[in-house]
PDB file of C-alpha atoms and ligand atoms in Angstrom:
ATOM      1  CA  MET Q   1     -21.268   1.521  -7.151  1.00  0.00           C
ATOM      2  CA  HIS Q   2     -17.800   2.993  -6.640  1.00  0.00           C
ATOM      3  CA  LYS Q   3     -15.907   1.934  -3.551  1.00  0.00           C
ATOM      4  CA  VAL Q   4     -12.432   3.179  -2.736  1.00  0.00           C
ATOM      5  CA  ILE Q   5     -10.486   1.871   0.242  1.00  0.00           C
ATOM      6  CA  ILE Q   6      -6.933   2.943   1.042  1.00  0.00           C
ATOM      7  CA  PHE Q   7      -4.829   0.624   3.208  1.00  0.00           C
ATOM      8  CA  LEU Q   8      -2.303   2.559   5.249  1.00  0.00           C
ATOM      9  CA  GLY Q   9       0.387   1.064   7.414  1.00  0.00           C
ATOM     10  CA  PRO Q  10       4.061   0.194   7.556  1.00  0.00           C
ATOM     11  CA  PRO Q  11       5.758  -2.576   5.572  1.00  0.00           C
ATOM     12  CA  GLY Q  12       5.133  -5.923   7.249  1.00  0.00           C
ATOM     13  CA  ALA Q  13       1.803  -4.900   8.813  1.00  0.00           C
ATOM     14  CA  GLY Q  14      -0.057  -7.528   6.770  1.00  0.00           C
ATOM     15  CA  LYS Q  15      -1.808  -5.156   4.361  1.00  0.00           C
ATOM     16  CA  GLY Q  16      -1.352  -7.435   1.359  1.00  0.00           C
ATOM     17  CA  THR Q  17      -2.920 -10.468   3.022  1.00  0.00           C
ATOM     18  CA  GLN Q  18      -5.853  -8.476   4.380  1.00  0.00           C
ATOM     19  CA  ALA Q  19      -6.334  -6.730   1.025  1.00  0.00           C
ATOM     20  CA  LYS Q  20      -6.607 -10.059  -0.812  1.00  0.00           C
ATOM     21  CA  HIS Q  21      -9.205 -11.315   1.641  1.00  0.00           C
ATOM     22  CA  LEU Q  22     -11.297  -8.138   1.582  1.00  0.00           C
ATOM     23  CA  ALA Q  23     -11.046  -7.821  -2.202  1.00  0.00           C
ATOM     24  CA  SER Q  24     -12.489 -11.268  -2.706  1.00  0.00           C
ATOM     25  CA  GLU Q  25     -15.285 -10.747  -0.174  1.00  0.00           C
ATOM     26  CA  LEU Q  26     -16.379  -7.310  -1.443  1.00  0.00           C
ATOM     27  CA  GLU Q  27     -15.540  -7.818  -5.133  1.00  0.00           C
ATOM     28  CA  LEU Q  28     -12.886  -5.151  -5.187  1.00  0.00           C
ATOM     29  CA  VAL Q  29      -9.654  -5.019  -7.168  1.00  0.00           C
ATOM     30  CA  GLN Q  30      -6.474  -4.938  -5.097  1.00  0.00           C
ATOM     31  CA  LEU Q  31      -4.094  -2.364  -6.549  1.00  0.00           C
ATOM     32  CA  SER Q  32      -0.632  -2.929  -5.095  1.00  0.00           C
ATOM     33  CA  THR Q  33       2.018  -0.664  -6.601  1.00  0.00           C
ATOM     34  CA  GLY Q  34       4.682  -2.911  -5.008  1.00  0.00           C
ATOM     35  CA  ASP Q  35       3.288  -5.923  -6.924  1.00  0.00           C
ATOM     36  CA  MET Q  36       3.037  -3.913 -10.150  1.00  0.00           C
ATOM     37  CA  LEU Q  37       6.662  -2.790  -9.824  1.00  0.00           C
ATOM     38  CA  ARG Q  38       7.873  -6.319  -8.991  1.00  0.00           C
ATOM     39  CA  ASP Q  39       5.996  -7.568 -12.048  1.00  0.00           C
ATOM     40  CA  HIS Q  40       7.839  -5.063 -14.254  1.00  0.00           C
ATOM     41  CA  MET Q  41      11.151  -6.193 -12.756  1.00  0.00           C
ATOM     42  CA  ALA Q  42      10.313  -9.865 -13.279  1.00  0.00           C
ATOM     43  CA  ARG Q  43       9.395  -9.217 -16.921  1.00  0.00           C
ATOM     44  CA  GLY Q  44      12.528  -7.125 -17.417  1.00  0.00           C
ATOM     45  CA  THR Q  45      10.659  -4.193 -18.933  1.00  0.00           C
ATOM     46  CA  GLU Q  46      12.349  -0.843 -19.396  1.00  0.00           C
ATOM     47  CA  LEU Q  47      10.531   0.470 -16.340  1.00  0.00           C
ATOM     48  CA  GLY Q  48      11.548  -2.655 -14.424  1.00  0.00           C
ATOM     49  CA  GLN Q  49      15.215  -2.041 -15.167  1.00  0.00           C
ATOM     50  CA  GLN Q  50      14.910   1.623 -14.313  1.00  0.00           C
ATOM     51  CA  ILE Q  51      13.450   1.024 -10.841  1.00  0.00           C
ATOM     52  CA  LYS Q  52      15.274  -2.142  -9.834  1.00  0.00           C
ATOM     53  CA  GLU Q  53      18.046  -0.498  -7.821  1.00  0.00           C
ATOM     54  CA  ILE Q  54      15.749   1.974  -6.119  1.00  0.00           C
ATOM     55  CA  GLN Q  55      13.290  -0.697  -5.057  1.00  0.00           C
ATOM     56  CA  ASN Q  56      15.992  -3.097  -3.907  1.00  0.00           C
ATOM     57  CA  SER Q  57      17.505  -0.361  -1.714  1.00  0.00           C
ATOM     58  CA  GLY Q  58      14.229   0.292   0.117  1.00  0.00           C
ATOM     59  CA  ARG Q  59      13.759   3.803  -1.233  1.00  0.00           C
ATOM     60  CA  LEU Q  60      10.631   4.962  -3.005  1.00  0.00           C
ATOM     61  CA  VAL Q  61      10.375   5.073  -6.765  1.00  0.00           C
ATOM     62  CA  SER Q  62       9.263   8.428  -8.145  1.00  0.00           C
ATOM     63  CA  ASN Q  63       5.770   9.737  -7.588  1.00  0.00           C
ATOM     64  CA  GLU Q  64       5.361  10.178 -11.359  1.00  0.00           C
ATOM     65  CA  ILE Q  65       5.987   6.478 -12.023  1.00  0.00           C
ATOM     66  CA  VAL Q  66       3.547   5.109  -9.452  1.00  0.00           C
ATOM     67  CA  VAL Q  67       0.862   7.699 -10.172  1.00  0.00           C
ATOM     68  CA  ALA Q  68       1.059   6.782 -13.883  1.00  0.00           C
ATOM     69  CA  LEU Q  69       0.656   3.069 -13.027  1.00  0.00           C
ATOM     70  CA  ILE Q  70      -2.409   3.834 -10.907  1.00  0.00           C
ATOM     71  CA  ARG Q  71      -3.880   6.217 -13.475  1.00  0.00           C
ATOM     72  CA  ASP Q  72      -3.637   3.509 -16.161  1.00  0.00           C
ATOM     73  CA  LYS Q  73      -5.390   0.947 -13.966  1.00  0.00           C
ATOM     74  CA  LEU Q  74      -8.194   3.297 -12.934  1.00  0.00           C
ATOM     75  CA  SER Q  75      -8.838   4.579 -16.431  1.00  0.00           C
ATOM     76  CA  ALA Q  76      -9.492   1.014 -17.605  1.00  0.00           C
ATOM     77  CA  MET Q  77     -12.219   0.430 -14.998  1.00  0.00           C
ATOM     78  CA  GLU Q  78     -15.935   0.888 -15.459  1.00  0.00           C
ATOM     79  CA  SER Q  79     -16.773   1.139 -11.804  1.00  0.00           C
ATOM     80  CA  ILE Q  80     -14.027   2.096  -9.410  1.00  0.00           C
ATOM     81  CA  ARG Q  81     -14.058  -0.668  -6.780  1.00  0.00           C
ATOM     82  CA  VAL Q  82     -10.547  -0.814  -5.441  1.00  0.00           C
ATOM     83  CA  ILE Q  83      -8.293  -1.345  -2.470  1.00  0.00           C
ATOM     84  CA  PHE Q  84      -5.106   0.682  -2.706  1.00  0.00           C
ATOM     85  CA  ASP Q  85      -2.393  -1.360  -1.035  1.00  0.00           C
ATOM     86  CA  GLY Q  86       0.962   0.404  -0.661  1.00  0.00           C
ATOM     87  CA  PHE Q  87      -0.254   3.523  -2.451  1.00  0.00           C
ATOM     88  CA  PRO Q  88      -0.246   6.441  -1.751  1.00  0.00           C
ATOM     89  CA  ARG Q  89       3.056   6.524   0.100  1.00  0.00           C
ATOM     90  CA  THR Q  90       3.760  10.275   0.017  1.00  0.00           C
ATOM     91  CA  ILE Q  91       1.664  13.400   0.413  1.00  0.00           C
ATOM     92  CA  ALA Q  92       2.298  14.198  -3.270  1.00  0.00           C
ATOM     93  CA  GLN Q  93       0.866  10.795  -4.257  1.00  0.00           C
ATOM     94  CA  ALA Q  94      -2.164  11.354  -2.021  1.00  0.00           C
ATOM     95  CA  GLN Q  95      -2.796  14.720  -3.665  1.00  0.00           C
ATOM     96  CA  ALA Q  96      -2.459  13.193  -7.139  1.00  0.00           C
ATOM     97  CA  LEU Q  97      -4.874  10.429  -6.135  1.00  0.00           C
ATOM     98  CA  ASP Q  98      -7.390  13.020  -4.911  1.00  0.00           C
ATOM     99  CA  VAL Q  99      -7.290  14.647  -8.347  1.00  0.00           C
ATOM    100  CA  LEU Q 100      -7.759  11.305 -10.155  1.00  0.00           C
ATOM    101  CA  LEU Q 101     -10.655  10.272  -7.899  1.00  0.00           C
ATOM    102  CA  GLU Q 102     -12.294  13.673  -8.278  1.00  0.00           C
ATOM    103  CA  GLU Q 103     -12.178  13.279 -12.082  1.00  0.00           C
ATOM    104  CA  LEU Q 104     -13.797   9.860 -11.748  1.00  0.00           C
ATOM    105  CA  SER Q 105     -16.366  11.030  -9.155  1.00  0.00           C
ATOM    106  CA  ALA Q 106     -15.214   8.205  -6.882  1.00  0.00           C
ATOM    107  CA  PRO Q 107     -14.852   9.402  -3.280  1.00  0.00           C
ATOM    108  CA  ILE Q 108     -12.675   7.610  -0.707  1.00  0.00           C
ATOM    109  CA  SER Q 109     -14.875   5.348   1.453  1.00  0.00           C
ATOM    110  CA  SER Q 110     -12.419   4.529   4.189  1.00  0.00           C
ATOM    111  CA  VAL Q 111      -8.757   4.498   5.136  1.00  0.00           C
ATOM    112  CA  PRO Q 112      -7.896   1.627   7.480  1.00  0.00           C
ATOM    113  CA  LEU Q 113      -4.562   2.158   9.248  1.00  0.00           C
ATOM    114  CA  PHE Q 114      -2.850  -1.109  10.263  1.00  0.00           C
ATOM    115  CA  GLU Q 115      -0.873  -0.489  13.439  1.00  0.00           C
ATOM    116  CA  VAL Q 116       1.995  -2.751  14.571  1.00  0.00           C
ATOM    117  CA  PRO Q 117       4.946  -1.885  16.875  1.00  0.00           C
ATOM    118  CA  GLU Q 118       8.215  -1.489  14.940  1.00  0.00           C
ATOM    119  CA  ALA Q 119      10.081  -4.266  16.752  1.00  0.00           C
ATOM    120  CA  ILE Q 120       7.439  -6.740  15.633  1.00  0.00           C
ATOM    121  CA  LEU Q 121       7.487  -5.416  12.074  1.00  0.00           C
ATOM    122  CA  ARG Q 122      11.221  -6.083  11.806  1.00  0.00           C
ATOM    123  CA  GLN Q 123      10.704  -9.684  12.842  1.00  0.00           C
ATOM    124  CA  ARG Q 124       7.713 -10.191  10.559  1.00  0.00           C
ATOM    125  CA  ILE Q 125       9.489  -8.813   7.507  1.00  0.00           C
ATOM    126  CA  LEU Q 126      12.524 -10.996   8.132  1.00  0.00           C
ATOM    127  CA  ASP Q 127      10.279 -14.057   8.545  1.00  0.00           C
ATOM    128  CA  ARG Q 128       8.636 -13.217   5.222  1.00  0.00           C
ATOM    129  CA  ALA Q 129      12.082 -12.818   3.626  1.00  0.00           C
ATOM    130  CA  ALA Q 130      12.824 -16.431   4.431  1.00  0.00           C
ATOM    131  CA  LYS Q 131       9.698 -17.482   2.531  1.00  0.00           C
ATOM    132  CA  GLU Q 132       9.470 -15.100  -0.419  1.00  0.00           C
ATOM    133  CA  ASN Q 133      13.089 -14.371  -1.242  1.00  0.00           C
ATOM    134  CA  ARG Q 134      12.495 -10.662  -1.839  1.00  0.00           C
ATOM    135  CA  ALA Q 135      15.628  -8.630  -2.524  1.00  0.00           C
ATOM    136  CA  ASP Q 136      14.312  -5.786  -0.341  1.00  0.00           C
ATOM    137  CA  ASP Q 137      13.811  -7.919   2.777  1.00  0.00           C
ATOM    138  CA  THR Q 138      17.416  -7.904   4.062  1.00  0.00           C
ATOM    139  CA  PRO Q 139      17.987  -6.308   7.530  1.00  0.00           C
ATOM    140  CA  GLU Q 140      19.616  -3.119   6.176  1.00  0.00           C
ATOM    141  CA  VAL Q 141      16.948  -2.601   3.562  1.00  0.00           C
ATOM    142  CA  VAL Q 142      14.198  -3.304   6.103  1.00  0.00           C
ATOM    143  CA  GLU Q 143      15.592  -0.492   8.309  1.00  0.00           C
ATOM    144  CA  LYS Q 144      15.576   1.814   5.304  1.00  0.00           C
ATOM    145  CA  ARG Q 145      11.983   0.904   4.445  1.00  0.00           C
ATOM    146  CA  LEU Q 146      10.864   1.543   8.029  1.00  0.00           C
ATOM    147  CA  GLN Q 147      12.637   4.910   7.997  1.00  0.00           C
ATOM    148  CA  VAL Q 148      11.022   5.823   4.673  1.00  0.00           C
ATOM    149  CA  TYR Q 149       7.664   4.883   6.175  1.00  0.00           C
ATOM    150  CA  ARG Q 150       8.200   7.136   9.218  1.00  0.00           C
ATOM    151  CA  ASP Q 151       9.460  10.075   7.145  1.00  0.00           C
ATOM    152  CA  GLU Q 152       7.346   9.967   4.016  1.00  0.00           C
ATOM    153  CA  THR Q 153       4.277   7.786   4.529  1.00  0.00           C
ATOM    154  CA  ALA Q 154       3.290   8.269   8.182  1.00  0.00           C
ATOM    155  CA  PRO Q 155       2.431  11.939   7.448  1.00  0.00           C
ATOM    156  CA  LEU Q 156      -0.522  10.585   5.445  1.00  0.00           C
ATOM    157  CA  ILE Q 157      -2.190   9.801   8.779  1.00  0.00           C
ATOM    158  CA  GLY Q 158      -2.464  13.536   9.363  1.00  0.00           C
ATOM    159  CA  TYR Q 159      -3.641  14.016   5.787  1.00  0.00           C
ATOM    160  CA  TYR Q 160      -6.588  11.604   6.045  1.00  0.00           C
ATOM    161  CA  GLU Q 161      -7.484  11.812   9.750  1.00  0.00           C
ATOM    162  CA  PRO Q 162      -9.160  15.248   9.595  1.00  0.00           C
ATOM    163  CA  ARG Q 163     -11.503  13.929   6.874  1.00  0.00           C
ATOM    164  CA  GLY Q 164     -12.933  11.450   9.352  1.00  0.00           C
ATOM    165  CA  ASN Q 165     -12.441   8.269   7.343  1.00  0.00           C
ATOM    166  CA  LEU Q 166      -9.225   7.011   8.968  1.00  0.00           C
ATOM    167  CA  LYS Q 167      -9.850   3.779  10.932  1.00  0.00           C
ATOM    168  CA  ARG Q 168      -7.136   2.599  13.292  1.00  0.00           C
ATOM    169  CA  ILE Q 169      -6.804  -1.171  13.422  1.00  0.00           C
ATOM    170  CA  ASP Q 170      -4.726  -3.144  15.877  1.00  0.00           C
ATOM    171  CA  ALA Q 171      -2.896  -5.391  13.409  1.00  0.00           C
ATOM    172  CA  LEU Q 172      -1.369  -7.686  16.027  1.00  0.00           C
ATOM    173  CA  GLY Q 173      -2.813 -11.175  16.169  1.00  0.00           C
ATOM    174  CA  THR Q 174      -3.817 -13.835  13.709  1.00  0.00           C
ATOM    175  CA  THR Q 175      -4.906 -13.044  10.166  1.00  0.00           C
ATOM    176  CA  ASP Q 176      -8.489 -13.916  11.118  1.00  0.00           C
ATOM    177  CA  GLU Q 177      -8.461 -11.694  14.204  1.00  0.00           C
ATOM    178  CA  VAL Q 178      -7.157  -8.730  12.239  1.00  0.00           C
ATOM    179  CA  TYR Q 179      -9.654  -9.385   9.446  1.00  0.00           C
ATOM    180  CA  ALA Q 180     -12.524  -9.347  11.948  1.00  0.00           C
ATOM    181  CA  ARG Q 181     -11.334  -5.955  13.247  1.00  0.00           C
ATOM    182  CA  LEU Q 182     -11.076  -4.681   9.681  1.00  0.00           C
ATOM    183  CA  ARG Q 183     -14.600  -5.856   8.822  1.00  0.00           C
ATOM    184  CA  ALA Q 184     -15.934  -4.158  11.937  1.00  0.00           C
ATOM    185  CA  VAL Q 185     -14.902  -0.747  10.573  1.00  0.00           C
ATOM    186  CA  ILE Q 186     -15.493  -1.165   6.818  1.00  0.00           C
TER     187      ILE Q 186
HETATM  188  P1  LIG B 201       5.670  -2.952  -1.116  1.00  0.00           P
HETATM  189  O1  LIG B 201       5.533  -4.298  -1.745  1.00  0.00           O
HETATM  190  O2  LIG B 201       4.392  -2.177  -1.101  1.00  0.00           O
HETATM  191  O3  LIG B 201       6.314  -2.993   0.240  1.00  0.00           O
HETATM  192  O4  LIG B 201       6.657  -2.103  -2.055  1.00  0.00           O
HETATM  193  C1  LIG B 201       7.981  -2.540  -2.295  1.00  0.00           C
HETATM  194  C2  LIG B 201       8.833  -1.384  -2.841  1.00  0.00           C
HETATM  195  O5  LIG B 201       8.265  -0.899  -4.065  1.00  0.00           O
HETATM  196  C3  LIG B 201       8.917  -0.152  -1.951  1.00  0.00           C
HETATM  197  O6  LIG B 201       9.918  -0.279  -0.959  1.00  0.00           O
HETATM  198  C4  LIG B 201       9.248   0.922  -2.979  1.00  0.00           C
HETATM  199  O7  LIG B 201      10.586   0.847  -3.410  1.00  0.00           O
HETATM  200  C5  LIG B 201       8.383   0.511  -4.159  1.00  0.00           C
HETATM  201  N1  LIG B 201       7.016   1.093  -4.060  1.00  0.00           N
HETATM  202  C6  LIG B 201       5.849   0.405  -3.900  1.00  0.00           C
HETATM  203  N2  LIG B 201       4.799   1.239  -3.852  1.00  0.00           N
HETATM  204  C7  LIG B 201       5.313   2.488  -3.976  1.00  0.00           C
HETATM  205  C8  LIG B 201       4.746   3.793  -3.974  1.00  0.00           C
HETATM  206  N3  LIG B 201       3.424   3.992  -3.829  1.00  0.00           N
HETATM  207  N4  LIG B 201       5.585   4.849  -4.144  1.00  0.00           N
HETATM  208  C9  LIG B 201       6.906   4.681  -4.310  1.00  0.00           C
HETATM  209  N5  LIG B 201       7.512   3.496  -4.288  1.00  0.00           N
HETATM  210  C10 LIG B 201       6.729   2.390  -4.127  1.00  0.00           C
END
């Protein structure tokens, strides 16, 4: 049985942690374009070199690159049981994903939106920076990523909400509390 869940929400909202938990409980594959891109950078592939500066500055890499990564992953799957984490991030990506899912006859089941006030996001991302040593977690880059979220990704709320599968989740609280709220709507 296909199952397609799209995690929406700003950087630092805890999508990655919740996606890992839900993926293991529901036997879904977590598809994080951020992780895929970091993996290319770590391996020093041609793509990794090409995107390094863009990613480290907090801007988005091109729609073509991330859509191609997602297309490759989906085309290798027998049943489409996925959580998209950090994708789509633009309306163009969402439209491309609609086309891919249509071809695969795999409709979107739900779109949880993780909501956290911006001031708290800034603090959370900087706390994570101390632990994970990510080059895009410096204060200037964090501001850029939040701005990119507001300008390019937040419009996806209006894209999915009219379809009736957007689920707003208060993402403040412990991991377990947020997970319980997520499970209540999935
Ligand atoms: P994330 O780990 O999801 O916060 O992604 C880290 C960085 O990778 C972002 O700031 C972007 O530079 C890049 N990135 C990840 N996913 C996407 C996407 N769907 N579209 C464009 N750029 C992305």
